[in-house]
mmCIF file of C-alpha atoms in Angstrom:
data_model
loop_
_atom_site.group_PDB
_atom_site.id
_atom_site.type_symbol
_atom_site.label_atom_id
_atom_site.label_comp_id
_atom_site.label_asym_id
_atom_site.label_seq_id
_atom_site.Cartn_x
_atom_site.Cartn_y
_atom_site.Cartn_z
ATOM 1 C CA MET R 1 0.000 0.000 0.000
ATOM 2 C CA ALA R 2 2.809 2.369 0.895
ATOM 3 C CA THR R 3 4.539 1.568 -2.412
ATOM 4 C CA THR R 4 1.352 2.360 -4.347
ATOM 5 C CA THR R 5 0.908 5.675 -2.524
ATOM 6 C CA THR R 6 4.527 6.634 -3.205
ATOM 7 C CA THR R 7 4.102 5.770 -6.903
ATOM 8 C CA LEU R 8 0.953 7.903 -7.186
ATOM 9 C CA GLN R 9 2.651 10.816 -5.460
ATOM 10 C CA SER R 10 5.646 10.540 -7.805
ATOM 11 C CA ALA R 11 3.340 10.463 -10.830
ATOM 12 C CA ALA R 12 1.473 13.526 -9.565
ATOM 13 C CA GLU R 13 4.714 15.404 -8.961
ATOM 14 C CA TYR R 14 5.963 14.461 -12.434
ATOM 15 C CA GLY R 15 2.704 15.653 -13.987
ATOM 16 C CA SER R 16 2.895 18.869 -11.980
ATOM 17 C CA ASP R 17 6.504 19.529 -13.045
ATOM 18 C CA ARG R 18 5.702 18.797 -16.654
ATOM 19 C CA ARG R 19 2.690 21.119 -16.602
ATOM 20 C CA ARG R 20 4.801 23.823 -14.942
ATOM 21 C CA ARG R 21 7.385 23.634 -17.718
ATOM 22 C CA VAL R 22 4.829 23.440 -20.522
ATOM 23 C CA MET R 23 2.893 26.422 -19.227
ATOM 24 C CA GLY R 24 6.126 28.365 -18.718
ATOM 25 C CA ILE R 25 7.000 27.761 -22.356
ATOM 26 C CA VAL R 26 3.487 28.847 -23.399
ATOM 27 C CA PHE R 27 3.854 32.104 -21.430
ATOM 28 C CA LEU R 28 7.270 32.773 -22.968
ATOM 29 C CA ALA R 29 5.901 32.000 -26.433
ATOM 30 C CA LEU R 30 3.138 34.562 -25.946
ATOM 31 C CA ALA R 31 5.696 37.108 -24.739
ATOM 32 C CA ALA R 32 7.830 36.406 -27.797
ATOM 33 C CA GLY R 33 4.741 36.765 -29.962
ATOM 34 C CA ILE R 34 4.058 40.251 -28.576
ATOM 35 C CA TRP R 35 7.603 41.318 -29.371
ATOM 36 C CA LEU R 36 8.136 39.558 -32.710
ATOM 37 C CA LEU R 37 4.682 40.022 -34.244
ATOM 38 C CA PHE R 38 3.760 43.436 -32.896
ATOM 39 C CA ALA R 39 6.696 45.391 -31.416
ATOM 40 C CA ARG R 40 9.181 44.618 -34.218
ATOM 41 C CA THR R 41 6.663 45.641 -36.886
ATOM 42 C CA THR R 42 5.750 48.943 -35.208
ATOM 43 C CA ALA R 43 7.614 52.070 -36.230
ATOM 44 C CA PRO R 44 8.974 54.323 -33.454
ATOM 45 C CA GLY R 45 6.807 57.321 -32.683
ATOM 46 C CA MET R 46 3.524 55.627 -33.621
ATOM 47 C CA GLU R 47 0.637 56.346 -31.271
ATOM 48 C CA THR R 48 -2.487 54.356 -30.459
ATOM 49 C CA THR R 49 -5.742 56.050 -29.540
ATOM 50 C CA PHE R 50 -8.411 54.189 -27.581
ATOM 51 C CA ASN R 51 -11.817 55.816 -27.442
ATOM 52 C CA LEU R 52 -13.427 55.192 -24.038
ATOM 53 C CA ASN R 53 -17.014 56.105 -24.909
ATOM 54 C CA PRO R 54 -19.286 53.368 -26.334
ATOM 55 C CA GLY R 55 -21.360 54.279 -29.353
ATOM 56 C CA GLY R 56 -24.520 56.133 -28.352
ATOM 57 C CA SER R 57 -23.129 57.019 -24.923
ATOM 58 C CA GLN R 58 -23.829 60.512 -23.592
ATOM 59 C CA SER R 59 -20.603 60.618 -21.536
ATOM 60 C CA SER R 60 -17.471 62.355 -22.773
ATOM 61 C CA PHE R 61 -14.577 60.411 -21.291
ATOM 62 C CA PRO R 62 -11.203 61.594 -22.696
ATOM 63 C CA ASP R 63 -9.419 59.353 -25.205
ATOM 64 C CA TRP R 64 -6.482 57.239 -24.063
ATOM 65 C CA VAL R 65 -3.433 58.026 -26.220
ATOM 66 C CA PHE R 66 -0.073 56.274 -25.730
ATOM 67 C CA ASP R 67 3.169 55.414 -27.537
ATOM 68 C CA THR R 68 2.506 52.041 -29.165
ATOM 69 C CA LEU R 69 6.067 50.670 -29.250
ATOM 70 C CA THR R 70 6.774 51.526 -25.620
ATOM 71 C CA LEU R 71 3.635 49.793 -24.409
ATOM 72 C CA LEU R 72 4.283 46.696 -26.539
ATOM 73 C CA ASN R 73 7.802 46.368 -25.115
ATOM 74 C CA VAL R 74 6.432 46.698 -21.579
ATOM 75 C CA LEU R 75 3.780 44.049 -22.237
ATOM 76 C CA ALA R 76 6.326 41.675 -23.769
ATOM 77 C CA GLY R 77 8.733 42.158 -20.851
ATOM 78 C CA PHE R 78 6.058 41.624 -18.212
ATOM 79 C CA ALA R 79 4.782 38.475 -19.951
ATOM 80 C CA ALA R 80 8.375 37.187 -20.207
ATOM 81 C CA VAL R 81 8.904 37.694 -16.463
ATOM 82 C CA LEU R 82 5.731 35.748 -15.722
ATOM 83 C CA GLY R 83 6.839 33.006 -18.109
ATOM 84 C CA ALA R 84 10.285 32.730 -16.524
ATOM 85 C CA TYR R 85 8.792 32.505 -13.033
ATOM 86 C CA GLN R 86 6.336 29.838 -14.180
ATOM 87 C CA LEU R 87 9.133 27.875 -15.856
ATOM 88 C CA PHE R 88 11.438 27.745 -12.834
ATOM 89 C CA ARG R 89 9.123 28.124 -9.820
ATOM 90 C CA GLY R 90 5.534 27.831 -10.967
ATOM 91 C CA PHE R 91 2.350 29.611 -9.862
ATOM 92 C CA GLY R 92 0.719 26.443 -8.547
ATOM 93 C CA LYS R 93 -3.070 26.576 -8.418
ATOM 94 C CA ARG R 94 -3.040 30.093 -9.877
ATOM 95 C CA THR R 95 -1.512 28.913 -13.172
ATOM 96 C CA ASN R 96 -4.793 29.124 -15.118
ATOM 97 C CA LEU R 97 -5.380 32.619 -13.729
ATOM 98 C CA ILE R 98 -1.909 33.703 -14.871
ATOM 99 C CA LEU R 99 -2.565 32.069 -18.241
ATOM 100 C CA GLY R 100 -5.641 34.273 -18.585
ATOM 101 C CA LEU R 101 -3.560 37.312 -17.609
ATOM 102 C CA VAL R 102 -0.812 36.563 -20.155
ATOM 103 C CA ALA R 103 -3.413 35.859 -22.848
ATOM 104 C CA GLY R 104 -4.999 39.208 -21.956
ATOM 105 C CA LEU R 105 -1.628 40.933 -22.343
ATOM 106 C CA PHE R 106 -1.209 39.331 -25.759
ATOM 107 C CA LEU R 107 -4.694 40.395 -26.865
ATOM 108 C CA PHE R 108 -4.204 43.932 -25.563
ATOM 109 C CA GLY R 109 -0.910 44.104 -27.421
ATOM 110 C CA PHE R 110 -2.655 42.898 -30.558
ATOM 111 C CA LEU R 111 -5.343 45.577 -30.249
ATOM 112 C CA SER R 112 -2.720 48.254 -29.614
ATOM 113 C CA TRP R 113 -0.822 47.131 -32.712
ATOM 114 C CA VAL R 114 -4.008 47.053 -34.817
ATOM 115 C CA ALA R 115 -4.950 50.578 -33.762
ATOM 116 C CA SER R 116 -1.408 51.956 -34.155
ATOM 117 C CA GLY R 117 -1.575 55.225 -36.028
ATOM 118 C CA THR R 118 -5.369 55.290 -35.817
ATOM 119 C CA SER R 119 -8.076 54.928 -33.177
ATOM 120 C CA LEU R 120 -10.157 52.075 -31.786
ATOM 121 C CA ASN R 121 -13.288 52.306 -29.668
ATOM 122 C CA LEU R 122 -12.121 50.237 -26.698
ATOM 123 C CA ALA R 123 -15.314 50.826 -24.713
ATOM 124 C CA GLY R 124 -17.461 49.650 -27.612
ATOM 125 C CA LEU R 125 -15.219 46.627 -28.026
ATOM 126 C CA LEU R 126 -15.603 45.658 -24.353
ATOM 127 C CA ARG R 127 -19.353 46.106 -24.549
ATOM 128 C CA ALA R 128 -19.514 43.931 -27.664
ATOM 129 C CA THR R 129 -17.418 41.285 -25.883
ATOM 130 C CA LEU R 130 -19.934 41.144 -23.025
ATOM 131 C CA ILE R 131 -22.810 40.814 -25.484
ATOM 132 C CA ARG R 132 -21.103 38.026 -27.447
ATOM 133 C CA ALA R 133 -20.337 36.213 -24.186
ATOM 134 C CA VAL R 134 -24.022 35.980 -23.160
ATOM 135 C CA PRO R 135 -25.079 32.836 -25.116
ATOM 136 C CA ILE R 136 -21.708 31.173 -24.545
ATOM 137 C CA THR R 137 -21.897 31.738 -20.784
ATOM 138 C CA LEU R 138 -25.503 30.545 -20.621
ATOM 139 C CA GLY R 139 -24.492 27.389 -22.497
ATOM 140 C CA ALA R 140 -21.627 26.908 -20.046
ATOM 141 C CA LEU R 141 -23.943 27.354 -17.045
ATOM 142 C CA SER R 142 -26.266 24.766 -18.570
ATOM 143 C CA GLY R 143 -23.340 22.364 -18.780
ATOM 144 C CA VAL R 144 -22.311 23.106 -15.183
ATOM 145 C CA LEU R 145 -25.790 22.235 -13.915
ATOM 146 C CA CYS R 146 -25.896 18.950 -15.820
ATOM 147 C CA GLU R 147 -22.358 17.727 -15.283
ATOM 148 C CA ARG R 148 -22.192 18.687 -11.612
ATOM 149 C CA ALA R 149 -24.993 16.141 -11.215
ATOM 150 C CA GLY R 150 -23.103 13.533 -13.234
ATOM 151 C CA VAL R 151 -24.822 13.792 -16.636
ATOM 152 C CA VAL R 152 -22.853 14.801 -19.735
ATOM 153 C CA ASN R 153 -24.938 17.065 -21.944
ATOM 154 C CA ILE R 154 -23.498 17.747 -25.379
ATOM 155 C CA ALA R 155 -27.034 18.484 -26.614
ATOM 156 C CA ILE R 156 -26.832 22.096 -25.426
ATOM 157 C CA GLU R 157 -26.284 23.223 -29.024
ATOM 158 C CA GLY R 158 -29.467 21.489 -30.170
ATOM 159 C CA MET R 159 -31.458 22.819 -27.222
ATOM 160 C CA MET R 160 -30.348 26.375 -27.966
ATOM 161 C CA LEU R 161 -31.161 26.028 -31.660
ATOM 162 C CA MET R 162 -34.622 24.609 -30.972
ATOM 163 C CA ALA R 163 -35.319 27.334 -28.410
ATOM 164 C CA ALA R 164 -34.265 30.027 -30.878
ATOM 165 C CA MET R 165 -36.818 28.822 -33.434
ATOM 166 C CA VAL R 166 -39.642 28.235 -30.947
ATOM 167 C CA ALA R 167 -39.047 31.642 -29.342
ATOM 168 C CA ALA R 168 -39.200 33.320 -32.764
ATOM 169 C CA ILE R 169 -42.485 31.631 -33.740
ATOM 170 C CA PHE R 170 -44.303 32.141 -30.443
ATOM 171 C CA GLY R 171 -42.845 35.625 -30.066
ATOM 172 C CA SER R 172 -44.196 36.563 -33.487
ATOM 173 C CA VAL R 173 -47.662 35.211 -32.712
ATOM 174 C CA ALA R 174 -48.163 36.098 -29.058
ATOM 175 C CA GLY R 175 -45.467 38.590 -28.033
ATOM 176 C CA LEU R 176 -41.933 38.608 -26.684
ATOM 177 C CA GLY R 177 -42.837 37.350 -23.203
ATOM 178 C CA VAL R 178 -44.666 34.286 -24.518
ATOM 179 C CA GLY R 179 -41.844 33.651 -26.977
ATOM 180 C CA LEU R 180 -39.260 33.713 -24.205
ATOM 181 C CA VAL R 181 -41.241 31.311 -22.019
ATOM 182 C CA ALA R 182 -41.837 28.992 -24.988
ATOM 183 C CA GLY R 183 -38.128 28.966 -25.823
ATOM 184 C CA VAL R 184 -37.172 28.139 -22.244
ATOM 185 C CA LEU R 185 -39.764 25.324 -22.076
ATOM 186 C CA SER R 186 -38.611 23.863 -25.401
ATOM 187 C CA GLY R 187 -35.080 23.599 -24.023
ATOM 188 C CA GLY R 188 -36.470 21.940 -20.907
ATOM 189 C CA LEU R 189 -38.443 19.462 -23.020
ATOM 190 C CA LEU R 190 -35.401 18.334 -24.998
ATOM 191 C CA ALA R 191 -33.479 18.119 -21.718
ATOM 192 C CA TRP R 192 -36.207 15.874 -20.278
ATOM 193 C CA ILE R 193 -35.810 13.565 -23.276
ATOM 194 C CA HIS R 194 -32.040 13.534 -22.770
ATOM 195 C CA ALA R 195 -32.516 12.819 -19.057
ATOM 196 C CA LEU R 196 -34.989 10.024 -19.780
ATOM 197 C CA LEU R 197 -32.614 8.327 -22.204
ATOM 198 C CA SER R 198 -29.525 8.864 -20.052
ATOM 199 C CA ILE R 199 -30.855 8.252 -16.549
ATOM 200 C CA LYS R 200 -33.749 5.802 -16.903
ATOM 201 C CA TYR R 201 -32.694 3.824 -19.973
ATOM 202 C CA LYS R 202 -28.943 4.334 -19.385
ATOM 203 C CA THR R 203 -28.250 5.174 -23.009
ATOM 204 C CA ASP R 204 -24.737 6.383 -23.749
ATOM 205 C CA GLN R 205 -24.977 10.072 -22.886
ATOM 206 C CA ILE R 206 -22.814 11.179 -25.809
ATOM 207 C CA VAL R 207 -25.013 9.249 -28.241
ATOM 208 C CA SER R 208 -28.183 10.659 -26.682
ATOM 209 C CA GLY R 209 -26.875 14.218 -26.929
ATOM 210 C CA THR R 210 -25.725 13.717 -30.516
ATOM 211 C CA VAL R 211 -29.154 12.403 -31.534
ATOM 212 C CA ILE R 212 -30.834 15.473 -30.040
ATOM 213 C CA ASN R 213 -28.408 17.779 -31.849
ATOM 214 C CA ILE R 214 -29.069 16.090 -35.184
ATOM 215 C CA PHE R 215 -32.828 16.168 -34.589
ATOM 216 C CA ALA R 216 -32.751 19.862 -33.665
ATOM 217 C CA VAL R 217 -30.767 20.835 -36.764
ATOM 218 C CA GLY R 218 -33.039 18.792 -39.021
ATOM 219 C CA ILE R 219 -36.418 19.900 -37.666
ATOM 220 C CA THR R 220 -35.509 23.589 -37.380
ATOM 221 C CA SER R 221 -34.050 23.682 -40.888
ATOM 222 C CA PHE R 222 -37.135 21.961 -42.289
ATOM 223 C CA ILE R 223 -39.577 24.313 -40.553
ATOM 224 C CA ALA R 224 -37.521 27.364 -41.509
ATOM 225 C CA ALA R 225 -37.413 26.386 -45.184
ATOM 226 C CA LYS R 226 -40.980 25.049 -45.409
ATOM 227 C CA PHE R 227 -42.931 27.550 -43.336
ATOM 228 C CA LEU R 228 -40.946 30.519 -42.023
ATOM 229 C CA ALA R 229 -39.640 31.417 -45.484
ATOM 230 C CA SER R 230 -43.210 31.507 -46.841
ATOM 231 C CA TYR R 231 -45.049 32.985 -43.867
ATOM 232 C CA ARG R 232 -42.830 35.896 -42.870
ATOM 233 C CA HIS R 233 -45.206 37.024 -40.123
ATOM 234 C CA LEU R 234 -44.243 33.894 -38.167
ATOM 235 C CA ASN R 235 -40.617 34.989 -38.099
ATOM 236 C CA ASN R 236 -40.787 38.589 -36.975
ATOM 237 C CA PRO R 237 -40.859 38.633 -33.147
ATOM 238 C CA GLY R 238 -38.851 41.820 -32.606
ATOM 239 C CA ILE R 239 -36.218 42.108 -29.891
ATOM 240 C CA TYR R 240 -36.121 43.135 -26.262
ATOM 241 C CA PRO R 241 -34.962 46.744 -25.840
ATOM 242 C CA ASP R 242 -31.996 47.708 -23.706
ATOM 243 C CA ILE R 243 -32.601 48.491 -20.050
ATOM 244 C CA SER R 244 -30.592 51.253 -18.404
ATOM 245 C CA ILE R 245 -29.944 50.959 -14.672
ATOM 246 C CA PRO R 246 -30.665 54.440 -13.256
ATOM 247 C CA GLY R 247 -27.633 56.120 -11.740
ATOM 248 C CA LEU R 248 -25.210 53.325 -12.592
ATOM 249 C CA VAL R 249 -25.473 53.845 -16.346
ATOM 250 C CA ASP R 250 -24.168 57.402 -15.901
ATOM 251 C CA ILE R 251 -20.817 56.235 -14.498
ATOM 252 C CA PRO R 252 -18.140 57.303 -17.020
ATOM 253 C CA PHE R 253 -16.715 54.479 -19.146
ATOM 254 C CA ILE R 254 -18.058 51.649 -16.935
ATOM 255 C CA GLY R 255 -21.729 52.622 -16.923
ATOM 256 C CA PRO R 256 -22.646 52.144 -20.617
ATOM 257 C CA ILE R 257 -20.554 48.958 -20.794
ATOM 258 C CA PHE R 258 -22.101 47.102 -17.853
ATOM 259 C CA PHE R 259 -25.421 48.723 -17.042
ATOM 260 C CA GLN R 260 -27.183 49.200 -20.386
ATOM 261 C CA HIS R 261 -28.243 45.844 -21.846
ATOM 262 C CA ASN R 262 -31.376 43.822 -22.511
ATOM 263 C CA ILE R 263 -32.874 41.243 -20.146
ATOM 264 C CA PHE R 264 -30.673 38.424 -21.459
ATOM 265 C CA PHE R 265 -27.481 40.023 -20.162
ATOM 266 C CA PHE R 266 -28.965 40.888 -16.775
ATOM 267 C CA GLY R 267 -30.583 37.449 -16.642
ATOM 268 C CA MET R 268 -27.179 35.866 -17.258
ATOM 269 C CA VAL R 269 -25.670 37.879 -14.399
ATOM 270 C CA ILE R 270 -28.493 36.883 -12.039
ATOM 271 C CA PHE R 271 -28.307 33.195 -13.003
ATOM 272 C CA LEU R 272 -24.531 33.266 -12.615
ATOM 273 C CA ALA R 273 -24.779 34.639 -9.080
ATOM 274 C CA LEU R 274 -27.636 32.318 -8.086
ATOM 275 C CA LEU R 275 -25.952 29.209 -9.461
ATOM 276 C CA HIS R 276 -22.626 29.982 -7.808
ATOM 277 C CA PHE R 277 -24.309 30.614 -4.463
ATOM 278 C CA GLY R 278 -26.640 27.648 -4.836
ATOM 279 C CA LEU R 279 -23.936 25.152 -5.763
ATOM 280 C CA PHE R 280 -21.398 26.040 -3.111
ATOM 281 C CA TYR R 281 -23.323 27.624 -0.227
ATOM 282 C CA THR R 282 -26.627 25.740 0.065
ATOM 283 C CA ARG R 283 -27.805 22.248 0.990
ATOM 284 C CA TRP R 284 -29.376 21.953 -2.465
ATOM 285 C CA GLY R 285 -25.989 22.499 -4.112
ATOM 286 C CA LEU R 286 -24.248 20.081 -1.755
ATOM 287 C CA ARG R 287 -26.728 17.349 -2.642
ATOM 288 C CA LEU R 288 -26.443 18.050 -6.365
ATOM 289 C CA ARG R 289 -22.653 17.950 -6.259
ATOM 290 C CA SER R 290 -22.651 14.768 -4.149
ATOM 291 C CA VAL R 291 -24.751 13.033 -6.810
ATOM 292 C CA GLY R 292 -22.136 13.964 -9.405
ATOM 293 C CA GLU R 293 -19.175 12.961 -7.247
ATOM 294 C CA HIS R 294 -20.295 9.807 -5.420
ATOM 295 C CA PRO R 295 -23.904 8.802 -6.165
ATOM 296 C CA LYS R 296 -23.796 5.612 -4.088
ATOM 297 C CA ALA R 297 -22.741 7.518 -0.983
ATOM 298 C CA ALA R 298 -25.426 10.131 -1.684
ATOM 299 C CA ASP R 299 -28.041 7.384 -2.069
ATOM 300 C CA THR R 300 -26.938 5.854 1.235
ATOM 301 C CA LEU R 301 -27.545 9.215 2.918
ATOM 302 C CA GLY R 302 -31.109 9.322 1.578
ATOM 303 C CA ILE R 303 -30.602 11.586 -1.450
ATOM 304 C CA ASN R 304 -32.713 10.566 -4.435
ATOM 305 C CA VAL R 305 -30.029 10.297 -7.126
ATOM 306 C CA PHE R 306 -32.403 9.878 -10.059
ATOM 307 C CA ARG R 307 -34.668 12.769 -9.087
ATOM 308 C CA THR R 308 -31.697 15.061 -8.470
ATOM 309 C CA ARG R 309 -30.208 14.243 -11.863
ATOM 310 C CA TYR R 310 -33.540 14.752 -13.624
ATOM 311 C CA MET R 311 -33.918 18.107 -11.918
ATOM 312 C CA ALA R 312 -30.387 19.224 -12.814
ATOM 313 C CA VAL R 313 -30.640 18.198 -16.472
ATOM 314 C CA ILE R 314 -34.046 19.808 -16.977
ATOM 315 C CA LEU R 315 -32.914 23.038 -15.295
ATOM 316 C CA GLY R 316 -29.803 22.941 -17.496
ATOM 317 C CA GLY R 317 -32.006 22.526 -20.564
ATOM 318 C CA MET R 318 -34.117 25.510 -19.538
ATOM 319 C CA MET R 319 -30.926 27.520 -19.109
ATOM 320 C CA ALA R 320 -29.894 26.494 -22.623
ATOM 321 C CA GLY R 321 -33.385 27.464 -23.821
ATOM 322 C CA PHE R 322 -32.945 30.924 -22.334
ATOM 323 C CA GLY R 323 -29.599 31.184 -24.130
ATOM 324 C CA GLY R 324 -31.177 30.046 -27.390
ATOM 325 C CA ALA R 325 -33.970 32.605 -27.141
ATOM 326 C CA TYR R 326 -31.265 35.272 -26.976
ATOM 327 C CA PHE R 327 -30.406 34.740 -30.641
ATOM 328 C CA THR R 328 -33.890 35.615 -31.889
ATOM 329 C CA LEU R 329 -35.396 37.784 -29.139
ATOM 330 C CA GLY R 330 -32.274 39.527 -27.922
ATOM 331 C CA SER R 331 -30.080 39.863 -30.976
ATOM 332 C CA VAL R 332 -31.364 39.706 -34.572
ATOM 333 C CA GLY R 333 -35.160 39.522 -34.218
ATOM 334 C CA ARG R 334 -35.649 36.558 -36.565
ATOM 335 C CA PHE R 335 -34.703 32.895 -36.921
ATOM 336 C CA ASP R 336 -32.187 31.649 -39.470
ATOM 337 C CA GLU R 337 -31.073 28.089 -40.076
ATOM 338 C CA VAL R 338 -28.272 26.876 -37.769
ATOM 339 C CA MET R 339 -27.968 30.399 -36.376
ATOM 340 C CA THR R 340 -26.418 29.230 -33.076
ATOM 341 C CA ALA R 341 -23.272 28.368 -35.105
ATOM 342 C CA GLY R 342 -21.695 26.105 -32.493
ATOM 343 C CA ARG R 343 -22.162 28.427 -29.508
ATOM 344 C CA GLY R 344 -23.457 25.504 -27.443
ATOM 345 C CA PHE R 345 -20.270 23.541 -28.072
ATOM 346 C CA ILE R 346 -18.156 26.608 -27.320
ATOM 347 C CA GLY R 347 -20.132 26.923 -24.089
ATOM 348 C CA LEU R 348 -19.060 23.390 -23.152
ATOM 349 C CA ALA R 349 -15.445 24.355 -23.808
ATOM 350 C CA ALA R 350 -15.936 27.408 -21.582
ATOM 351 C CA MET R 351 -17.314 25.126 -18.867
ATOM 352 C CA ILE R 352 -14.202 22.936 -19.043
ATOM 353 C CA PHE R 353 -11.897 25.975 -19.104
ATOM 354 C CA GLY R 354 -13.795 27.283 -16.071
ATOM 355 C CA ASN R 355 -13.224 23.983 -14.244
ATOM 356 C CA TRP R 356 -16.958 23.206 -13.987
ATOM 357 C CA LYS R 357 -17.529 26.364 -11.923
ATOM 358 C CA PRO R 358 -19.992 29.169 -12.799
ATOM 359 C CA VAL R 359 -17.622 32.108 -12.275
ATOM 360 C CA GLY R 360 -14.773 30.387 -14.115
ATOM 361 C CA SER R 361 -17.153 29.547 -16.959
ATOM 362 C CA PHE R 362 -18.122 33.220 -17.227
ATOM 363 C CA GLY R 363 -14.467 34.220 -17.450
ATOM 364 C CA ALA R 364 -13.923 31.688 -20.214
ATOM 365 C CA GLY R 365 -17.107 32.922 -21.897
ATOM 366 C CA LEU R 366 -15.625 36.416 -21.996
ATOM 367 C CA LEU R 367 -12.495 35.058 -23.678
ATOM 368 C CA PHE R 368 -14.492 33.191 -26.307
ATOM 369 C CA GLY R 369 -16.828 36.160 -26.723
ATOM 370 C CA PHE R 370 -13.830 38.382 -27.399
ATOM 371 C CA ALA R 371 -12.522 35.945 -30.015
ATOM 372 C CA ASP R 372 -15.985 35.824 -31.573
ATOM 373 C CA MET R 373 -16.196 39.595 -31.713
ATOM 374 C CA LEU R 374 -12.775 40.065 -33.317
ATOM 375 C CA ALA R 375 -13.866 38.868 -36.737
ATOM 376 C CA ALA R 376 -16.441 41.614 -37.218
ATOM 377 C CA ARG R 377 -14.508 44.459 -35.598
ATOM 378 C CA LEU R 378 -11.137 43.861 -37.252
ATOM 379 C CA ALA R 379 -12.692 43.549 -40.676
ATOM 380 C CA ILE R 380 -14.079 47.076 -40.206
ATOM 381 C CA LEU R 381 -10.603 48.356 -39.286
ATOM 382 C CA GLY R 382 -9.198 46.887 -42.481
ATOM 383 C CA VAL R 383 -6.699 44.570 -40.788
ATOM 384 C CA ARG R 384 -4.716 42.657 -43.379
ATOM 385 C CA ILE R 385 -5.749 39.240 -42.078
ATOM 386 C CA PRO R 386 -7.973 37.010 -44.255
ATOM 387 C CA SER R 387 -11.566 37.102 -43.016
ATOM 388 C CA GLU R 388 -11.616 33.292 -42.954
ATOM 389 C CA PHE R 389 -8.925 33.277 -40.262
ATOM 390 C CA LEU R 390 -10.814 35.878 -38.248
ATOM 391 C CA LEU R 391 -14.007 33.812 -38.440
ATOM 392 C CA MET R 392 -12.069 30.770 -37.213
ATOM 393 C CA ALA R 393 -10.804 32.586 -34.109
ATOM 394 C CA PRO R 394 -13.438 31.405 -31.582
ATOM 395 C CA TYR R 395 -13.269 27.816 -32.829
ATOM 396 C CA ILE R 396 -9.466 27.737 -32.774
ATOM 397 C CA ALA R 397 -9.576 29.019 -29.212
ATOM 398 C CA THR R 398 -12.056 26.230 -28.392
ATOM 399 C CA MET R 399 -9.780 23.534 -29.822
ATOM 400 C CA ILE R 400 -6.777 24.886 -27.932
ATOM 401 C CA ILE R 401 -8.701 24.744 -24.662
ATOM 402 C CA LEU R 402 -10.043 21.239 -25.330
ATOM 403 C CA ALA R 403 -6.571 20.059 -26.324
ATOM 404 C CA GLY R 404 -5.516 20.525 -22.713
ATOM 405 C CA VAL R 405 -3.495 23.729 -22.703
ATOM 406 C CA VAL R 406 -5.151 24.727 -19.428
ATOM 407 C CA GLY R 407 -4.360 21.398 -17.808
ATOM 408 C CA ARG R 408 -6.582 18.630 -16.570
ATOM 409 C CA GLY R 409 -9.619 20.063 -14.822
ATOM 410 C CA GLN R 410 -11.310 18.557 -11.790
ATOM 411 C CA MET R 411 -14.406 17.162 -13.458
ATOM 412 C CA PRO R 412 -17.048 15.499 -11.247
ATOM 413 C CA ALA R 413 -15.927 11.958 -10.444
ATOM 414 C CA ALA R 414 -19.167 10.304 -11.619
ATOM 415 C CA ASP R 415 -19.646 12.517 -14.685
ATOM 416 C CA GLY R 416 -21.122 10.493 -17.529
ATOM 417 C CA GLN R 417 -21.611 7.341 -15.469
ATOM 418 C CA PRO R 418 -25.187 5.926 -15.285
ATOM 419 C CA TYR R 419 -26.202 5.074 -11.741
ATOM 420 C CA GLU R 420 -27.303 1.545 -10.891
ATOM 421 C CA LYS R 421 -29.338 1.481 -7.706
ATOM 422 C CA GLU R 422 -28.413 -1.548 -5.642
ATOM 423 C CA ASP R 423 -31.208 -3.917 -4.689
ATOM 424 C CA SER R 424 -31.856 -3.674 -0.947
ATOM 425 C CA HIS R 425 -32.611 -7.387 -0.903
#
């Protein structure tokens, strides 16, 4: 027994040392990228101007003007120091946080380089990042609910797509409120089917989720082509207007970015806070997490494993439905085929990056939202990067995360494992 324990400890230490070195190299590579790609190609004396007033804002915050080359050298040097420390000493449990910081330095350097000799609306860019992060974060929160209870749900994409179409149809016929409720319920219905197949019939959860995704793509595309294209009045729900929080929206720079959005953004913030508090500070969350970690022990203590998993999956589906309704009722005001464009899958990547935690998932959602937003904004600036590469940015970021750059997360121990209740006889 002692030999086995020593072997496991040695393996863990080896894995920790290897991760420390790999992440140190990644940090140094990002630092080198700032210097080689941006600093070396910037002429001395060039200035970058960041506008700090979002479009439509009534505030008049002064522009931020700085020497581009000096800032890029500072960013590269700081990132190199962090990389060297990670390589030789390591940041331990804060490594992912430092990775986010270094990635932020790289992105800020990129934006400074892009806007060199011209101006960029930084406030508008941050606001757009928050907006793009809404469906991704909601998809991630849906995944957190399901997987914390031990059920893998890759059907979030299909649930969001179905909810987007249902919300558009019911919103067009009966109003935005009815459309939103219908979209949320449609996500819950598909989640109930996924729960039934996964929990009661113990179908492979990946297969069950894939079937739902395929069904959602097929049925929504058929209805869109057969009916919505012919009966335009069924696909014109309108969108929820922005809500301004009195007093807070008048705060210079911060106010228009954070406190002037529609109900989907504020709903995301409320759900994020409630889910974080519920999971880690209430008896309900303790029971849900115990079902995902050790269902047999939870069953022994009198927790109904099946009911808890059903509840978690259905709530997760309703969360995905709320995220899907965003596309039609909170963004474009109509339904188009496959309009979710993989945001549900990106949400799952954000959940993994966030280590199956709501706040971490939101941080990852911001990163993916920023990558998603880059394609549109940089094309307007005339950046000499092919639009195809810009459009690939969020998906490349997803693959990098899933490839394990952030290390092995602490997924729930019983995630994806059907529970077999032991016969008391």
